[in-house]
Amino acid sequence: MITVNLLPYHLRPIKRTPLPYILSVLILVLAIGAMGSLWVYTQAGIVGKRAELDRHKKELEGLQAIVDEFKRLTKQQMELADKIAIIQDIVSDRVIWSRQLFNISRLTPDNFWYSAITEKERSTQETKTVFNKETGKQETKAVTVKQRVLELGGYVITGSDGSNDIYPLTFNMEQDPEFAGMFQLSLPKLVDTEFKGYRVRSFNLEYLATEKKEPPKKAEDPKK
């Protein structure tokens, strides 16, 4: 049987092709496939990174004993460095008293004898220039410093020249490079008195311990 469509052309139903729908479905399927592949690739990368992280953690755990030992040795090294610095500071500022007692003995004239030789420490006030961070200016400030003092006490009788002055002793000590390089006369105290019927002069000498001075260098011979 033959069917004839008598409707006008503009009223006839439009026959649509399924091709656009098919293309849309194919694009959607491809997009989902691409996203799935990307997800699988990402998950594989994450798994690989986690495996690498676990491997590094195991290696770090295996090296933890070495790390702890390194930290312990570093701490011990810092402590030893502080101790060495303290020891060097003490050694650089020490006074070898056996040597200084020998110096005192050889520098003392025959008409002197000692009743006391002592070493002590005392505090004194000194004015120093310091920088004030708040004002940004230099200021003078009184600070307390400790001084080491060598105290010589004793008596002097009349010598062969008829004098009982302490000058021969102080002169010898001032002229001796080794002793004068470490001690400086601060405060002499003299009292004329008697000792067992003899007229003597009692003395008390205070010497401040100073920083060690390097001996002067000998001049080189220009002919060499």
PDB file of C-alpha atoms in Angstrom:
ATOM      1  CA  MET A   1       0.000   0.000   0.000  1.00  0.00           C
ATOM      2  CA  ILE A   2       1.220   3.397  -0.946  1.00  0.00           C
ATOM      3  CA  THR A   3       1.035   6.240   1.635  1.00  0.00           C
ATOM      4  CA  VAL A   4       0.902   9.760   0.366  1.00  0.00           C
ATOM      5  CA  ASN A   5       1.555  12.689   2.693  1.00  0.00           C
ATOM      6  CA  LEU A   6      -0.757  15.465   1.675  1.00  0.00           C
ATOM      7  CA  LEU A   7       0.430  17.964   4.342  1.00  0.00           C
ATOM      8  CA  PRO A   8       2.215  21.077   3.180  1.00  0.00           C
ATOM      9  CA  TYR A   9       6.012  20.805   3.270  1.00  0.00           C
ATOM     10  CA  HIS A  10       6.493  23.213   6.204  1.00  0.00           C
ATOM     11  CA  LEU A  11       4.016  21.225   8.303  1.00  0.00           C
ATOM     12  CA  ARG A  12       5.585  17.881   7.702  1.00  0.00           C
ATOM     13  CA  PRO A  13       7.539  16.375  10.771  1.00  0.00           C
ATOM     14  CA  ILE A  14      11.295  16.734  10.513  1.00  0.00           C
ATOM     15  CA  LYS A  15      13.199  13.505  10.453  1.00  0.00           C
ATOM     16  CA  ARG A  16      16.227  13.931  12.751  1.00  0.00           C
ATOM     17  CA  THR A  17      19.452  11.949  12.274  1.00  0.00           C
ATOM     18  CA  PRO A  18      20.860  10.060  15.375  1.00  0.00           C
ATOM     19  CA  LEU A  19      24.433  10.918  14.427  1.00  0.00           C
ATOM     20  CA  PRO A  20      24.852  13.882  16.890  1.00  0.00           C
ATOM     21  CA  TYR A  21      23.587  11.709  19.749  1.00  0.00           C
ATOM     22  CA  ILE A  22      25.925   8.942  18.792  1.00  0.00           C
ATOM     23  CA  LEU A  23      28.851  11.406  18.670  1.00  0.00           C
ATOM     24  CA  SER A  24      27.916  12.842  22.078  1.00  0.00           C
ATOM     25  CA  VAL A  25      27.802   9.373  23.594  1.00  0.00           C
ATOM     26  CA  LEU A  26      31.161   8.512  22.051  1.00  0.00           C
ATOM     27  CA  ILE A  27      32.746  11.758  23.373  1.00  0.00           C
ATOM     28  CA  LEU A  28      31.287  11.080  26.823  1.00  0.00           C
ATOM     29  CA  VAL A  29      32.614   7.512  26.783  1.00  0.00           C
ATOM     30  CA  LEU A  30      36.047   8.751  25.672  1.00  0.00           C
ATOM     31  CA  ALA A  31      36.084  11.444  28.392  1.00  0.00           C
ATOM     32  CA  ILE A  32      35.123   8.927  31.058  1.00  0.00           C
ATOM     33  CA  GLY A  33      37.779   6.564  29.748  1.00  0.00           C
ATOM     34  CA  ALA A  34      40.414   9.319  29.793  1.00  0.00           C
ATOM     35  CA  MET A  35      39.469  10.319  33.332  1.00  0.00           C
ATOM     36  CA  GLY A  36      39.549   6.688  34.365  1.00  0.00           C
ATOM     37  CA  SER A  37      42.989   6.255  32.839  1.00  0.00           C
ATOM     38  CA  LEU A  38      44.190   9.446  34.516  1.00  0.00           C
ATOM     39  CA  TRP A  39      42.821   8.247  37.861  1.00  0.00           C
ATOM     40  CA  VAL A  40      44.509   4.870  37.448  1.00  0.00           C
ATOM     41  CA  TYR A  41      47.792   6.593  36.520  1.00  0.00           C
ATOM     42  CA  THR A  42      47.507   8.948  39.495  1.00  0.00           C
ATOM     43  CA  GLN A  43      46.737   6.101  41.876  1.00  0.00           C
ATOM     44  CA  ALA A  44      49.681   4.155  40.514  1.00  0.00           C
ATOM     45  CA  GLY A  45      51.903   7.213  41.088  1.00  0.00           C
ATOM     46  CA  ILE A  46      50.576   7.601  44.636  1.00  0.00           C
ATOM     47  CA  VAL A  47      51.223   3.933  45.353  1.00  0.00           C
ATOM     48  CA  GLY A  48      54.760   4.301  43.984  1.00  0.00           C
ATOM     49  CA  LYS A  49      55.429   7.415  46.087  1.00  0.00           C
ATOM     50  CA  ARG A  50      54.067   5.697  49.189  1.00  0.00           C
ATOM     51  CA  ALA A  51      56.295   2.727  48.530  1.00  0.00           C
ATOM     52  CA  GLU A  52      59.265   5.073  48.112  1.00  0.00           C
ATOM     53  CA  LEU A  53      58.283   6.925  51.321  1.00  0.00           C
ATOM     54  CA  ASP A  54      58.052   3.642  53.228  1.00  0.00           C
ATOM     55  CA  ARG A  55      61.479   2.674  51.880  1.00  0.00           C
ATOM     56  CA  HIS A  56      62.997   5.970  52.986  1.00  0.00           C
ATOM     57  CA  LYS A  57      61.358   5.606  56.417  1.00  0.00           C
ATOM     58  CA  LYS A  58      62.880   2.183  56.811  1.00  0.00           C
ATOM     59  CA  GLU A  59      66.282   3.529  55.761  1.00  0.00           C
ATOM     60  CA  LEU A  60      65.910   6.411  58.238  1.00  0.00           C
ATOM     61  CA  GLU A  61      64.959   3.994  61.012  1.00  0.00           C
ATOM     62  CA  GLY A  62      68.044   1.978  60.175  1.00  0.00           C
ATOM     63  CA  LEU A  63      70.185   5.150  60.408  1.00  0.00           C
ATOM     64  CA  GLN A  64      68.509   6.473  63.575  1.00  0.00           C
ATOM     65  CA  ALA A  65      71.214   4.993  65.792  1.00  0.00           C
ATOM     66  CA  ILE A  66      73.855   6.792  63.732  1.00  0.00           C
ATOM     67  CA  VAL A  67      71.857  10.054  63.878  1.00  0.00           C
ATOM     68  CA  ASP A  68      71.500   9.780  67.656  1.00  0.00           C
ATOM     69  CA  GLU A  69      75.220   9.053  68.002  1.00  0.00           C
ATOM     70  CA  PHE A  70      76.040  12.055  65.805  1.00  0.00           C
ATOM     71  CA  LYS A  71      73.830  14.319  67.945  1.00  0.00           C
ATOM     72  CA  ARG A  72      75.451  12.972  71.103  1.00  0.00           C
ATOM     73  CA  LEU A  73      78.958  13.536  69.735  1.00  0.00           C
ATOM     74  CA  THR A  74      78.028  17.032  68.521  1.00  0.00           C
ATOM     75  CA  LYS A  75      76.728  17.937  71.977  1.00  0.00           C
ATOM     76  CA  GLN A  76      79.824  16.449  73.598  1.00  0.00           C
ATOM     77  CA  GLN A  77      82.040  18.393  71.184  1.00  0.00           C
ATOM     78  CA  MET A  78      80.323  21.667  72.126  1.00  0.00           C
ATOM     79  CA  GLU A  79      80.727  20.898  75.832  1.00  0.00           C
ATOM     80  CA  LEU A  80      84.404  20.060  75.349  1.00  0.00           C
ATOM     81  CA  ALA A  81      84.914  23.240  73.324  1.00  0.00           C
ATOM     82  CA  ASP A  82      83.478  25.282  76.215  1.00  0.00           C
ATOM     83  CA  LYS A  83      85.713  23.464  78.710  1.00  0.00           C
ATOM     84  CA  ILE A  84      88.773  23.937  76.511  1.00  0.00           C
ATOM     85  CA  ALA A  85      88.005  27.646  76.200  1.00  0.00           C
ATOM     86  CA  ILE A  86      87.724  27.919  80.004  1.00  0.00           C
ATOM     87  CA  ILE A  87      90.956  25.964  80.528  1.00  0.00           C
ATOM     88  CA  GLN A  88      92.811  28.085  77.975  1.00  0.00           C
ATOM     89  CA  ASP A  89      91.542  31.226  79.662  1.00  0.00           C
ATOM     90  CA  ILE A  90      92.711  29.945  83.056  1.00  0.00           C
ATOM     91  CA  VAL A  91      96.077  28.837  81.697  1.00  0.00           C
ATOM     92  CA  SER A  92      96.651  32.146  79.912  1.00  0.00           C
ATOM     93  CA  ASP A  93      95.940  34.037  83.123  1.00  0.00           C
ATOM     94  CA  ARG A  94      97.458  31.696  85.683  1.00  0.00           C
ATOM     95  CA  VAL A  95     100.268  32.574  88.031  1.00  0.00           C
ATOM     96  CA  ILE A  96     102.857  29.889  88.693  1.00  0.00           C
ATOM     97  CA  TRP A  97     103.399  30.700  92.335  1.00  0.00           C
ATOM     98  CA  SER A  98     106.396  28.450  92.821  1.00  0.00           C
ATOM     99  CA  ARG A  99     108.209  30.493  90.174  1.00  0.00           C
ATOM    100  CA  GLN A 100     107.065  33.796  91.668  1.00  0.00           C
ATOM    101  CA  LEU A 101     108.176  32.749  95.167  1.00  0.00           C
ATOM    102  CA  PHE A 102     111.577  32.019  93.688  1.00  0.00           C
ATOM    103  CA  ASN A 103     111.598  35.471  92.042  1.00  0.00           C
ATOM    104  CA  ILE A 104     110.656  37.147  95.332  1.00  0.00           C
ATOM    105  CA  SER A 105     113.449  35.270  97.077  1.00  0.00           C
ATOM    106  CA  ARG A 106     116.145  36.227  94.559  1.00  0.00           C
ATOM    107  CA  LEU A 107     115.021  39.881  94.424  1.00  0.00           C
ATOM    108  CA  THR A 108     114.941  40.365  98.210  1.00  0.00           C
ATOM    109  CA  PRO A 109     118.022  42.003  99.811  1.00  0.00           C
ATOM    110  CA  ASP A 110     119.667  40.323 102.814  1.00  0.00           C
ATOM    111  CA  ASN A 111     118.315  42.797 105.407  1.00  0.00           C
ATOM    112  CA  PHE A 112     114.682  41.940 104.553  1.00  0.00           C
ATOM    113  CA  TRP A 113     112.564  39.094 105.876  1.00  0.00           C
ATOM    114  CA  TYR A 114     108.935  38.238 105.364  1.00  0.00           C
ATOM    115  CA  SER A 115     106.200  37.548 107.872  1.00  0.00           C
ATOM    116  CA  ALA A 116     103.500  36.823 105.298  1.00  0.00           C
ATOM    117  CA  ILE A 117     103.186  36.286 101.553  1.00  0.00           C
ATOM    118  CA  THR A 118      99.561  35.949 100.499  1.00  0.00           C
ATOM    119  CA  GLU A 119      97.480  36.067  97.328  1.00  0.00           C
ATOM    120  CA  LYS A 120      93.931  37.360  97.530  1.00  0.00           C
ATOM    121  CA  GLU A 121      91.131  38.743  95.428  1.00  0.00           C
ATOM    122  CA  ARG A 122      89.271  41.970  96.007  1.00  0.00           C
ATOM    123  CA  SER A 123      86.521  43.940  94.282  1.00  0.00           C
ATOM    124  CA  THR A 124      86.940  47.515  93.185  1.00  0.00           C
ATOM    125  CA  GLN A 125      84.987  50.096  91.212  1.00  0.00           C
ATOM    126  CA  GLU A 126      86.199  51.228  87.809  1.00  0.00           C
ATOM    127  CA  THR A 127      84.719  53.746  85.404  1.00  0.00           C
ATOM    128  CA  LYS A 128      84.293  52.409  81.898  1.00  0.00           C
ATOM    129  CA  THR A 129      82.765  53.765  78.716  1.00  0.00           C
ATOM    130  CA  VAL A 130      79.864  51.605  77.524  1.00  0.00           C
ATOM    131  CA  PHE A 131      77.366  51.849  74.668  1.00  0.00           C
ATOM    132  CA  ASN A 132      73.746  52.384  75.698  1.00  0.00           C
ATOM    133  CA  LYS A 133      71.475  50.599  73.217  1.00  0.00           C
ATOM    134  CA  GLU A 134      68.395  52.545  74.335  1.00  0.00           C
ATOM    135  CA  THR A 135      69.877  56.011  73.802  1.00  0.00           C
ATOM    136  CA  GLY A 136      72.393  55.033  71.126  1.00  0.00           C
ATOM    137  CA  LYS A 137      75.131  56.986  72.923  1.00  0.00           C
ATOM    138  CA  GLN A 138      78.384  56.261  74.734  1.00  0.00           C
ATOM    139  CA  GLU A 139      78.078  56.592  78.500  1.00  0.00           C
ATOM    140  CA  THR A 140      80.467  56.314  81.426  1.00  0.00           C
ATOM    141  CA  LYS A 141      79.433  53.735  83.966  1.00  0.00           C
ATOM    142  CA  ALA A 142      80.905  52.502  87.242  1.00  0.00           C
ATOM    143  CA  VAL A 143      81.404  48.758  87.139  1.00  0.00           C
ATOM    144  CA  THR A 144      82.673  46.305  89.730  1.00  0.00           C
ATOM    145  CA  VAL A 145      85.789  44.377  88.727  1.00  0.00           C
ATOM    146  CA  LYS A 146      87.817  41.794  90.616  1.00  0.00           C
ATOM    147  CA  GLN A 147      91.530  42.270  91.154  1.00  0.00           C
ATOM    148  CA  ARG A 148      94.105  39.682  92.176  1.00  0.00           C
ATOM    149  CA  VAL A 149      96.537  41.033  94.723  1.00  0.00           C
ATOM    150  CA  LEU A 150      99.907  39.718  95.899  1.00  0.00           C
ATOM    151  CA  GLU A 151     100.546  40.964  99.431  1.00  0.00           C
ATOM    152  CA  LEU A 152     104.033  40.971 100.928  1.00  0.00           C
ATOM    153  CA  GLY A 153     104.386  41.660 104.622  1.00  0.00           C
ATOM    154  CA  GLY A 154     107.589  41.724 106.642  1.00  0.00           C
ATOM    155  CA  TYR A 155     110.401  43.748 108.189  1.00  0.00           C
ATOM    156  CA  VAL A 156     113.574  45.468 107.097  1.00  0.00           C
ATOM    157  CA  ILE A 157     116.514  46.116 109.415  1.00  0.00           C
ATOM    158  CA  THR A 158     119.363  48.554 108.953  1.00  0.00           C
ATOM    159  CA  GLY A 159     121.569  47.426 106.104  1.00  0.00           C
ATOM    160  CA  SER A 160     125.263  47.853 105.441  1.00  0.00           C
ATOM    161  CA  ASP A 161     124.588  51.374 104.162  1.00  0.00           C
ATOM    162  CA  GLY A 162     122.895  52.337 107.448  1.00  0.00           C
ATOM    163  CA  SER A 163     119.431  52.564 105.863  1.00  0.00           C
ATOM    164  CA  ASN A 164     116.296  50.580 106.526  1.00  0.00           C
ATOM    165  CA  ASP A 165     114.420  51.858 103.486  1.00  0.00           C
ATOM    166  CA  ILE A 166     112.312  49.443 101.384  1.00  0.00           C
ATOM    167  CA  TYR A 167     113.511  51.081  98.161  1.00  0.00           C
ATOM    168  CA  PRO A 168     116.139  48.400  97.365  1.00  0.00           C
ATOM    169  CA  LEU A 169     113.391  45.743  97.378  1.00  0.00           C
ATOM    170  CA  THR A 170     110.832  47.689  95.335  1.00  0.00           C
ATOM    171  CA  PHE A 171     113.563  48.807  92.924  1.00  0.00           C
ATOM    172  CA  ASN A 172     114.686  45.225  92.318  1.00  0.00           C
ATOM    173  CA  MET A 173     111.093  44.145  91.638  1.00  0.00           C
ATOM    174  CA  GLU A 174     110.373  47.067  89.325  1.00  0.00           C
ATOM    175  CA  GLN A 175     113.529  46.425  87.311  1.00  0.00           C
ATOM    176  CA  ASP A 176     113.032  42.694  86.977  1.00  0.00           C
ATOM    177  CA  PRO A 177     111.288  42.038  83.611  1.00  0.00           C
ATOM    178  CA  GLU A 178     109.641  38.792  84.695  1.00  0.00           C
ATOM    179  CA  PHE A 179     108.226  40.035  87.998  1.00  0.00           C
ATOM    180  CA  ALA A 180     107.338  43.534  86.752  1.00  0.00           C
ATOM    181  CA  GLY A 181     105.631  41.966  83.741  1.00  0.00           C
ATOM    182  CA  MET A 182     103.087  40.343  86.043  1.00  0.00           C
ATOM    183  CA  PHE A 183     102.841  42.560  89.126  1.00  0.00           C
ATOM    184  CA  GLN A 184     102.491  46.272  89.664  1.00  0.00           C
ATOM    185  CA  LEU A 185     103.022  47.982  93.041  1.00  0.00           C
ATOM    186  CA  SER A 186      99.747  49.421  94.287  1.00  0.00           C
ATOM    187  CA  LEU A 187      99.791  50.465  97.926  1.00  0.00           C
ATOM    188  CA  PRO A 188     102.879  50.344 100.225  1.00  0.00           C
ATOM    189  CA  LYS A 189     102.372  50.712 103.976  1.00  0.00           C
ATOM    190  CA  LEU A 190     105.338  51.432 106.260  1.00  0.00           C
ATOM    191  CA  VAL A 191     105.565  51.573 110.051  1.00  0.00           C
ATOM    192  CA  ASP A 192     108.716  52.163 112.126  1.00  0.00           C
ATOM    193  CA  THR A 193     108.699  49.824 115.129  1.00  0.00           C
ATOM    194  CA  GLU A 194     110.832  47.461 117.197  1.00  0.00           C
ATOM    195  CA  PHE A 195     111.209  43.734 116.943  1.00  0.00           C
ATOM    196  CA  LYS A 196     112.867  41.846 119.803  1.00  0.00           C
ATOM    197  CA  GLY A 197     114.774  44.939 120.820  1.00  0.00           C
ATOM    198  CA  TYR A 198     115.861  45.873 117.295  1.00  0.00           C
ATOM    199  CA  ARG A 199     114.697  48.973 115.496  1.00  0.00           C
ATOM    200  CA  VAL A 200     112.995  47.794 112.301  1.00  0.00           C
ATOM    201  CA  ARG A 201     110.650  49.065 109.678  1.00  0.00           C
ATOM    202  CA  SER A 202     107.497  47.033 109.122  1.00  0.00           C
ATOM    203  CA  PHE A 203     106.234  47.001 105.541  1.00  0.00           C
ATOM    204  CA  ASN A 204     103.162  45.769 103.735  1.00  0.00           C
ATOM    205  CA  LEU A 205     103.332  45.856  99.925  1.00  0.00           C
ATOM    206  CA  GLU A 206     100.385  45.206  97.629  1.00  0.00           C
ATOM    207  CA  TYR A 207     101.084  44.187  94.055  1.00  0.00           C
ATOM    208  CA  LEU A 208      98.265  44.001  91.513  1.00  0.00           C
ATOM    209  CA  ALA A 209      98.447  41.008  89.198  1.00  0.00           C
ATOM    210  CA  THR A 210      98.400  42.333  85.648  1.00  0.00           C
ATOM    211  CA  GLU A 211      98.043  40.689  82.262  1.00  0.00           C
ATOM    212  CA  LYS A 212     101.082  38.857  81.026  1.00  0.00           C
ATOM    213  CA  LYS A 213     103.231  40.967  78.796  1.00  0.00           C
ATOM    214  CA  GLU A 214     105.066  39.479  75.867  1.00  0.00           C
ATOM    215  CA  PRO A 215     108.840  39.946  76.150  1.00  0.00           C
ATOM    216  CA  PRO A 216     110.207  42.481  73.685  1.00  0.00           C
ATOM    217  CA  LYS A 217     111.390  40.977  70.426  1.00  0.00           C
ATOM    218  CA  LYS A 218     115.059  41.232  69.652  1.00  0.00           C
ATOM    219  CA  ALA A 219     115.905  43.457  66.737  1.00  0.00           C
ATOM    220  CA  GLU A 220     117.141  41.554  63.735  1.00  0.00           C
ATOM    221  CA  ASP A 221     120.672  42.103  62.606  1.00  0.00           C
ATOM    222  CA  PRO A 222     120.484  44.214  59.389  1.00  0.00           C
ATOM    223  CA  LYS A 223     123.631  42.490  58.109  1.00  0.00           C
ATOM    224  CA  LYS A 224     121.799  39.148  57.947  1.00  0.00           C
TER     225      LYS A 224
END
